[in-house]
Coordinates of C-alpha atoms and ligand atoms in Angstrom, one line a residue:
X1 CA -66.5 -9.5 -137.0
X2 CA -69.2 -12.1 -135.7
X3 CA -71.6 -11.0 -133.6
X4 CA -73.3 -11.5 -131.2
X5 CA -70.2 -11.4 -128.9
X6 CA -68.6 -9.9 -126.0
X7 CA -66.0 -7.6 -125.6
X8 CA -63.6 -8.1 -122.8
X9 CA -61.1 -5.6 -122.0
X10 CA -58.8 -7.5 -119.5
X11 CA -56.9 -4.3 -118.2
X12 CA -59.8 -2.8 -117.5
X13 CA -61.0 -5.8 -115.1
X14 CA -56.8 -6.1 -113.8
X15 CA -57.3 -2.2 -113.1
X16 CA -60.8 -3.0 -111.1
X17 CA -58.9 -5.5 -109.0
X18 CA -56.0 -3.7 -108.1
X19 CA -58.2 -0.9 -107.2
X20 CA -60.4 -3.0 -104.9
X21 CA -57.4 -4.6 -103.1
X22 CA -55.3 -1.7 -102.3
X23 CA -58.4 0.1 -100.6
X24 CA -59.4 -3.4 -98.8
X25 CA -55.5 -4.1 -97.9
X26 CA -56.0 -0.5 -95.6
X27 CA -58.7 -2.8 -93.7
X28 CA -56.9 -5.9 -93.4
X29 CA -59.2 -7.4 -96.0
X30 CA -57.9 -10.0 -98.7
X31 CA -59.7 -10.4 -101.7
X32 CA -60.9 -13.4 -103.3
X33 CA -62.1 -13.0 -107.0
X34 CA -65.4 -15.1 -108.0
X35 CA -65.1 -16.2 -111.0
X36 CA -68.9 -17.7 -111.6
X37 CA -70.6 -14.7 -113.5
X38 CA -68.0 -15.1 -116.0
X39 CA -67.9 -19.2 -116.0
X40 CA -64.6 -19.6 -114.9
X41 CA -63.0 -17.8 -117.8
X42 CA -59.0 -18.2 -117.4
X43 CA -58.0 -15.1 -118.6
X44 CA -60.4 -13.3 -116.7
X45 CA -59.8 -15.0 -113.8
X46 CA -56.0 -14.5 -114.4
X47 CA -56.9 -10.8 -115.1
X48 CA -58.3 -11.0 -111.3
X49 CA -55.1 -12.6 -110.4
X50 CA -52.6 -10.2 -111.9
X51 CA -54.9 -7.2 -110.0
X52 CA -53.7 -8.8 -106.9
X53 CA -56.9 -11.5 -105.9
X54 CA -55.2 -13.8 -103.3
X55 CA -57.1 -16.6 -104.8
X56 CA -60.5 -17.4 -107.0
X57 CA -63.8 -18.7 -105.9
X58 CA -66.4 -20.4 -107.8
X59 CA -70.0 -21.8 -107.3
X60 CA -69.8 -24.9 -110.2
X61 CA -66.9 -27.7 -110.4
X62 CA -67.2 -27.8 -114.2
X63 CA -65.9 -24.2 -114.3
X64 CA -63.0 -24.9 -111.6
X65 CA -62.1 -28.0 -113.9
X66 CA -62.3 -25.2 -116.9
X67 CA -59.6 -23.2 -114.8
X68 CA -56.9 -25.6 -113.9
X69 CA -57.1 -27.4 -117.9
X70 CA -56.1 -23.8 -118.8
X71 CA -53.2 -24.2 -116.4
X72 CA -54.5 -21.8 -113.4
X73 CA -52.7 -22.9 -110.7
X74 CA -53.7 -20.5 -107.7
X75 CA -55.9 -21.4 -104.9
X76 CA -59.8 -22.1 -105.9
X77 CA -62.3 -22.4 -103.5
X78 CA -65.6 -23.9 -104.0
X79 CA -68.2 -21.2 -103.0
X80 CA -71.7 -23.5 -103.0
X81 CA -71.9 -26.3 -101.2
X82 CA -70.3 -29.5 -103.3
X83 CA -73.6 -32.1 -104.0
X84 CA -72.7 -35.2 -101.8
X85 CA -71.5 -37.4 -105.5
X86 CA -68.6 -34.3 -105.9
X87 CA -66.7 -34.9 -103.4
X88 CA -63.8 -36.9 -105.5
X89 CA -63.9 -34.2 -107.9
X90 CA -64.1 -31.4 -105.6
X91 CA -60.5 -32.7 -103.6
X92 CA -59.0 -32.9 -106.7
X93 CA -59.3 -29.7 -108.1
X94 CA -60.3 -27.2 -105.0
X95 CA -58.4 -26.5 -102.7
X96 CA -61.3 -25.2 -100.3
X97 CA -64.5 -25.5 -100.2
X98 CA -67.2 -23.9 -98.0
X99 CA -69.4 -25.8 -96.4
X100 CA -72.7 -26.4 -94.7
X101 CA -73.6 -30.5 -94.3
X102 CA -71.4 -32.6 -91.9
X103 CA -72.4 -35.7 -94.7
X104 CA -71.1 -33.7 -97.5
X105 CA -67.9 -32.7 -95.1
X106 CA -67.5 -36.6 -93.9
X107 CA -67.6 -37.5 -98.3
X108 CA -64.9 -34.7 -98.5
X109 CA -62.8 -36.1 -96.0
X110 CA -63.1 -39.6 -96.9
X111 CA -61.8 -38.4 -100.5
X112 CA -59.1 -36.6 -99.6
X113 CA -58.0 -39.3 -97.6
X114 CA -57.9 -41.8 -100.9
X115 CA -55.8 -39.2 -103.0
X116 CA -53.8 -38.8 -99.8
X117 CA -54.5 -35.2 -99.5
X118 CA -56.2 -32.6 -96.9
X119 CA -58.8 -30.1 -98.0
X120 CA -59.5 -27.2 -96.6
X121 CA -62.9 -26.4 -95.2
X122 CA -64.6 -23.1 -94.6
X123 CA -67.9 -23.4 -92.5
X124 CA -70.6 -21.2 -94.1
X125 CA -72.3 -19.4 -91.4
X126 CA -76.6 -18.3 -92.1
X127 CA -76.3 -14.7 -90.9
X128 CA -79.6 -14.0 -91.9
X129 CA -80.0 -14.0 -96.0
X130 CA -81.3 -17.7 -94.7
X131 CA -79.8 -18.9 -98.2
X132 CA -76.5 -20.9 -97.0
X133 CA -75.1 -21.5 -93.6
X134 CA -75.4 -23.5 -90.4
X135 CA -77.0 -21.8 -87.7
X136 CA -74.7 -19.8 -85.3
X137 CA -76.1 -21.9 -82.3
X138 CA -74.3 -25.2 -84.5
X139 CA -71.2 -23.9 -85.7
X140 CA -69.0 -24.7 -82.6
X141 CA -70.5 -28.3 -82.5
X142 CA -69.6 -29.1 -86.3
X143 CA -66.2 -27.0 -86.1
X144 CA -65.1 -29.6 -83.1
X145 CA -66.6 -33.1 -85.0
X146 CA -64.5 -31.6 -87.7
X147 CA -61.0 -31.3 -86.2
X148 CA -61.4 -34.9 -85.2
X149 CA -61.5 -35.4 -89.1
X150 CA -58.2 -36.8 -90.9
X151 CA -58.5 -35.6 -94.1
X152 CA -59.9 -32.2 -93.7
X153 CA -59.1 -29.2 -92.1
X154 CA -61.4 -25.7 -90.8
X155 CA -59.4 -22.7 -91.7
X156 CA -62.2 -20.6 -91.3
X157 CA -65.6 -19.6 -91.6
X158 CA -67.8 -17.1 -93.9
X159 CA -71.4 -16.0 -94.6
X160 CA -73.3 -14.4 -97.1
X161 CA -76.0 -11.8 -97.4
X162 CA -78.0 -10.0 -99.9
X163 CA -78.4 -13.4 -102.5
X164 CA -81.5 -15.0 -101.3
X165 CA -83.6 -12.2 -98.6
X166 CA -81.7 -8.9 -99.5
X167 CA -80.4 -9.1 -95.9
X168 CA -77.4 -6.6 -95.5
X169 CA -74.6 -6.8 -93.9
X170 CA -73.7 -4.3 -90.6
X171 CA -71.6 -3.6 -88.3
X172 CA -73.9 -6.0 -85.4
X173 CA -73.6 -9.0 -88.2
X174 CA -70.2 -8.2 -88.5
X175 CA -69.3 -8.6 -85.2
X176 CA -71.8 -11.7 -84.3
X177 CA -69.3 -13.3 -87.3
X178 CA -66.6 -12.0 -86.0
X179 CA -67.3 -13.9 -82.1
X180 CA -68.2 -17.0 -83.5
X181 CA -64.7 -17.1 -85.1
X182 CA -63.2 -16.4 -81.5
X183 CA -65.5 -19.0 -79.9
X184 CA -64.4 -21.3 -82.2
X185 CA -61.4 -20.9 -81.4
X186 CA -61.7 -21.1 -78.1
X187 CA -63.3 -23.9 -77.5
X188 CA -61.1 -25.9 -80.1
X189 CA -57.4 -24.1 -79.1
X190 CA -56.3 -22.9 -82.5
X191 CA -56.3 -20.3 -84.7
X192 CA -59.1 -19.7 -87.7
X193 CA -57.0 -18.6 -90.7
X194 CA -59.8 -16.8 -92.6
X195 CA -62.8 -15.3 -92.1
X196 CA -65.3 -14.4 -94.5
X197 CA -67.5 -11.7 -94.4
X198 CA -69.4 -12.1 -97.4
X199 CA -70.2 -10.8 -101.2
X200 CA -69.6 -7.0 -102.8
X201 CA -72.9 -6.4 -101.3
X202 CA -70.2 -5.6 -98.0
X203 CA -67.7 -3.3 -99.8
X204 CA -69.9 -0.4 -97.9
X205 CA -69.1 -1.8 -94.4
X206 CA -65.7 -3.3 -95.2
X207 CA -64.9 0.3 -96.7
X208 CA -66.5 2.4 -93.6
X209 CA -65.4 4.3 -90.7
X210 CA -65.2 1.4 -88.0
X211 CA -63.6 -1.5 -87.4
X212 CA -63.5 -4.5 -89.8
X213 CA -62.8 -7.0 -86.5
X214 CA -62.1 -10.3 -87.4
X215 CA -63.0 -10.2 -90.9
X216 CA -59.9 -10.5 -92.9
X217 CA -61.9 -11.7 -96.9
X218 CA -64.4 -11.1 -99.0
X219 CA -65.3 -12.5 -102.2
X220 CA -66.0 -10.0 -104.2
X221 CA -67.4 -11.2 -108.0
X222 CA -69.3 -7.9 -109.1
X223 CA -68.1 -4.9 -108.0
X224 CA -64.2 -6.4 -110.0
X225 CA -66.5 -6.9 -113.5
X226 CA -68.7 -4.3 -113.5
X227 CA -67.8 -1.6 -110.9
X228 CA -70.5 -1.2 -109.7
X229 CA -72.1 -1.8 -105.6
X230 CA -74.7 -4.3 -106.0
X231 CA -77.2 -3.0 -103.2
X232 CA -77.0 0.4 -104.0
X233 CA -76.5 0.0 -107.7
X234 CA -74.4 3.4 -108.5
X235 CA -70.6 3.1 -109.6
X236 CA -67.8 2.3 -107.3
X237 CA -65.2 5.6 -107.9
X238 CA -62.3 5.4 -109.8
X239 CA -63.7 1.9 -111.2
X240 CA -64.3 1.3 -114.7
X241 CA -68.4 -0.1 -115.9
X242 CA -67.3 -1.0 -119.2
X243 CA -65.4 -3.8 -119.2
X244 CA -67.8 -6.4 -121.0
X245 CA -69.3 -4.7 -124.1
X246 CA -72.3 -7.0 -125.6
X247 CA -72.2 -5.9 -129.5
X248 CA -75.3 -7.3 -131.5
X249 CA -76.0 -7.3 -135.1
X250 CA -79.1 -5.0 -136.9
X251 CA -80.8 -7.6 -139.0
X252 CA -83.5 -5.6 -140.2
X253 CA -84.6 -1.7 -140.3
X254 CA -88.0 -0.5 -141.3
X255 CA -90.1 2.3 -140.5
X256 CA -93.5 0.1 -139.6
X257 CA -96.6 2.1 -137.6
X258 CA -97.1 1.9 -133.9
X259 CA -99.0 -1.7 -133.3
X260 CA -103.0 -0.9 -133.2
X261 CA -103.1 -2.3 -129.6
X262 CA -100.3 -0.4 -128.5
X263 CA -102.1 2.9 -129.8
X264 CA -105.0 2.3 -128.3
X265 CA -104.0 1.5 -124.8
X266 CA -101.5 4.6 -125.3
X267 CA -104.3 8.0 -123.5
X268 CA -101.8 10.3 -124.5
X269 CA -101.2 9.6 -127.8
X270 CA -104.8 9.7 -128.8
X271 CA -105.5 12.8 -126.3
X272 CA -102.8 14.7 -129.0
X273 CA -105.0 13.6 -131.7
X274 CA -102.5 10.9 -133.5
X275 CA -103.4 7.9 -135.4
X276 CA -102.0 4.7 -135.4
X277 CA -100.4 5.3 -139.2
X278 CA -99.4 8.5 -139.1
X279 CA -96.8 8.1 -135.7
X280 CA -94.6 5.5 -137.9
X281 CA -91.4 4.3 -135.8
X282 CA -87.7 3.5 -136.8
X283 CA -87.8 -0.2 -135.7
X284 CA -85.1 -2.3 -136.2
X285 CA -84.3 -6.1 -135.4
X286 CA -80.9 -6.9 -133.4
X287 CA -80.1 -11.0 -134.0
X288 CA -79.8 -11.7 -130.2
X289 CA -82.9 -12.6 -127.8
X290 CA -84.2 -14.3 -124.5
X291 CA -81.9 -17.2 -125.2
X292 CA -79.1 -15.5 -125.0
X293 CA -79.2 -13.0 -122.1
X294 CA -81.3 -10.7 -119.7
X295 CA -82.8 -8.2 -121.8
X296 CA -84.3 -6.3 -119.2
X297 CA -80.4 -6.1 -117.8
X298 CA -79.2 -4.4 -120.8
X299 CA -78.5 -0.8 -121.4
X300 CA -79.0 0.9 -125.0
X301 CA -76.7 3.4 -126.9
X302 CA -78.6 7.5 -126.3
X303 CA -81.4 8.0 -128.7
X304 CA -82.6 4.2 -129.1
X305 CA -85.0 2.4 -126.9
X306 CA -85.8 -1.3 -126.5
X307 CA -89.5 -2.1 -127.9
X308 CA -89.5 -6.0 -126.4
X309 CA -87.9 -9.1 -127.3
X310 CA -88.6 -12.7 -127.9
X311 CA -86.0 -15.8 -127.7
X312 CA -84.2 -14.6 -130.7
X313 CA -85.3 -11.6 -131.6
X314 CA -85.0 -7.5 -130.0
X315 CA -86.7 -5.3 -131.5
X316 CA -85.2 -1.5 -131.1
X317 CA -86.7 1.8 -131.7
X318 CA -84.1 4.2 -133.0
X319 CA -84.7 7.7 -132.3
X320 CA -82.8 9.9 -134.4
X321 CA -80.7 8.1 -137.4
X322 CA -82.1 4.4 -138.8
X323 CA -79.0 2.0 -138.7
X324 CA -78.4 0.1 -141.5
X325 CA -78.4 -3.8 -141.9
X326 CA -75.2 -5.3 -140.8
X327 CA -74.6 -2.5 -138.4
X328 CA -73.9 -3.2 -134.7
X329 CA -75.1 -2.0 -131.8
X330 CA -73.1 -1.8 -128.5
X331 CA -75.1 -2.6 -125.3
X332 CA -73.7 -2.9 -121.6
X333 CA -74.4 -5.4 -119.2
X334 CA -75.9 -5.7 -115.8
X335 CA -74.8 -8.8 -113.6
X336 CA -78.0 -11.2 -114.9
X337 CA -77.3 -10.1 -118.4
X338 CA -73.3 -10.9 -118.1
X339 CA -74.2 -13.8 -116.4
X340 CA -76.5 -15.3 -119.1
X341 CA -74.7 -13.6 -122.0
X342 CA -70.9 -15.0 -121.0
X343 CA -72.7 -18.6 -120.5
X344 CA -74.1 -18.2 -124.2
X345 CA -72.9 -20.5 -126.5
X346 CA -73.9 -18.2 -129.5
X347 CA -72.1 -15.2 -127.9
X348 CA -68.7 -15.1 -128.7
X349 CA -66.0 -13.8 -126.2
X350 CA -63.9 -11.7 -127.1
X351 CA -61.1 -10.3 -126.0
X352 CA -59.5 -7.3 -126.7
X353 CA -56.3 -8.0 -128.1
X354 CA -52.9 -6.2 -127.0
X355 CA -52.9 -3.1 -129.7
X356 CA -56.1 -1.9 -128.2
X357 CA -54.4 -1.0 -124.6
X358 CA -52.3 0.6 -126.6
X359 CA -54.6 3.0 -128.5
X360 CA -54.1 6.3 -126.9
X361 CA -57.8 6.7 -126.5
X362 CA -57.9 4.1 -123.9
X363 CA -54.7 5.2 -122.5
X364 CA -56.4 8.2 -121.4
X365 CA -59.1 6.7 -120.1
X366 CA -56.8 4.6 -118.1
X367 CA -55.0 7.5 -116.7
X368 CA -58.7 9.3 -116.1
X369 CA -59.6 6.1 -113.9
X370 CA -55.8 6.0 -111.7
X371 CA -56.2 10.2 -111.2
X372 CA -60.1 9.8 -110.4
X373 CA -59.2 6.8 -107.3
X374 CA -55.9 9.5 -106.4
X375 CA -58.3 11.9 -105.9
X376 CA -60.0 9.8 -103.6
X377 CA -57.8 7.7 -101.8
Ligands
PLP401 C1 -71.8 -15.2 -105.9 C2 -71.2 -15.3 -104.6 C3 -70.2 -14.3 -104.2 C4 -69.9 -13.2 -105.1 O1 -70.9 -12.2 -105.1 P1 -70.8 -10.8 -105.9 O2 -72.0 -10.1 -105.5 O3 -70.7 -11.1 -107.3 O4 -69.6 -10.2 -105.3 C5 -69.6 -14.5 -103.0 N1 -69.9 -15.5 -102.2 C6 -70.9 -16.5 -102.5 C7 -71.1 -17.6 -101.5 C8 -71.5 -16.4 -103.7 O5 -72.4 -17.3 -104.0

């Protein structure tokens, strides 16, 4: 098989979903599956779908466009801010975008308007990640200038934390988002359809002991691909990790001496009274590099430990048996490494065909993962 590549078990990623939207639905929460890490893959994003995703969200056109050629027809929102020259592009395929420039909102408008169509606008709120949003003190102001629009229309409003500042989410935020929404809504006599409350960096609050208020989304990217909470790190239960396997190819295997500099800036190795030549390593060379993903993202198979890497090469010190060349080597991901990785275009994706789900190995493992969330719920 060619490697590099990417292994992508779609029922692992439906199973993720479904998981996340039944204990969400208990909350009132709907979610919305970003597609971005992954480029706007369609049968990923239709994996998200099947799993019960009430729509997809995604930061770049070109990978919205990449979604509807494949025939998704759901509803796709635009998650970053269309650039001003989009907007024609953006009515066309989006059917929402969220917002945070009245210029960018009036070029929306004035689109829609020429393909005789309205588009739906979500007003990004700044909550304090001071990445995107208007300030609360303006949203009123711009949600008013906006319903005076023809061609647009604000069904709602959203924020974000934990991207740019590593601001969290909490139950204060949550309810500053949550009274803007009714203030809008006073003051303007109608009724916000949707709001926001951020990224899977909120699962923790949305999931908690209190109430979720107004806050009836969130767009949750991560925690569907790689079960995992983003702040915290540690595995969401009943979630699978291993949906994306990374598999690279050993193209050379030596046994070659610890590098003199290493040695020497190495105390303890010199304190046991080695030499350079006679702690020789197992080193071998897997054909994937800088180029191609996070490396410091990546997590190695027991017993074998990354030595560095340049753009094309990662160099690997196996611990107990030497692979041979032409082997593989199967590595997981963290977000930055998927990210990079599934935007390679010497990493092919793919997907695990139908027989595999049927394997009884992974049929277990399936049955594992449905017990584990019983056991929770
Ligand atoms: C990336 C992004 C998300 C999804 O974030 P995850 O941590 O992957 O869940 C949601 N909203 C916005 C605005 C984003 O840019």
């Amino acid at each position: 098989m060619t490697a590099p590549r990417i292994e992508i078990d779609l029922s692992k990623i439906r199973h993720n979903t479904q998981c996340l939207v039944a204990r969400l639905k208990s909350r009132g929460i709907k979610v919305t599956a970003v597609t971005k890490a992954v480029c706007g893959h369609p049968k990923i994003a239709q994996a998200m779908l099947d799993g019960g995703a009430v729509g997809l969200a995604e930061a770049r056109i070109s990978n919205v466009e990449r979604l509807r050629k494949a025939g998704i027809t759901s509803l796709i929102s635009l998650i970053r801010t269309p650039m001003p020259n989009q907007a024609s592009q953006v009515v066309r395929s989006c059917d929402t975008s969220y917002n945070s420039e009245m210029e960018v909102i009036a070029r929306l408008a004035n689109a829609a308007r020429k393909v005789r169509s309205v588009h739906r606008i979500m007003l990004m709120v700044e909550m304090g990640d001071m990445r995107d949003g208007i300030m609360p003190e303006n949203v009123e102001d711009i949600a008013r200038q906006i319903t005076t629009m023809p061609g647009v229309i604000l069904t709602g409003i959203g924020a974000n934390f934990a991207c740019l500042s590593g601001t969290l989410p909490d139950a204060a935020k949550m309810t500053a988002l949550s009274t803007i929404a009714s203030d809008i809504e006073a003051a303007g006599r109608f009724v916000l359809e949707t709001v926001s409350g951020g990224n899977s960096a909120n699962l923790s609050w949305a999931l908690g002991p209190h109430s979720t208020k107004r806050i009836n989304n969130l767009r949750l990217g991560e925690a569907i691909l790689l079960g995992v909470e983003p702040v915290s790190g540690e595995k969401i239960t009943g979630l699978f990790t291993d949906a994306f396997t990374l598999i690279a190819k050993v193209i050379e295997a030596k046994v070659k001496p610890v590098p003199a500099n290493v040695f020497c800036a190495d105390p303890t190795l010199r304190a046991l009274g080695l030499t350079a030549a006679n702690i020789p390593s197992m080193r071998s060379i897997l054909a994937i590099g800088k180029q191609d993903t996070d490396i410091s993202g990546l997590t190695l198979p027991k017993g074998v430990k990354c030595l560095g890497a340049s753009s094309d090469h990662m160099v690997v010190q196996t611990l107990r048996s030497h692979p041979s060349v032409g082997s593989e080597l199967r590595l997981q991901m963290n977000y930055s490494a998927l990210m990079r990785a599934m935007n390679a275009p010497d990493i092919t994706k793919s997907i695990l065909s139908a027989p595999a789900f049927c394997d009884r190995g992974v049929a277990l493992l399936h049955e594992h993962a449905y017990q584990d969330l019983r056991g929770t719920a």
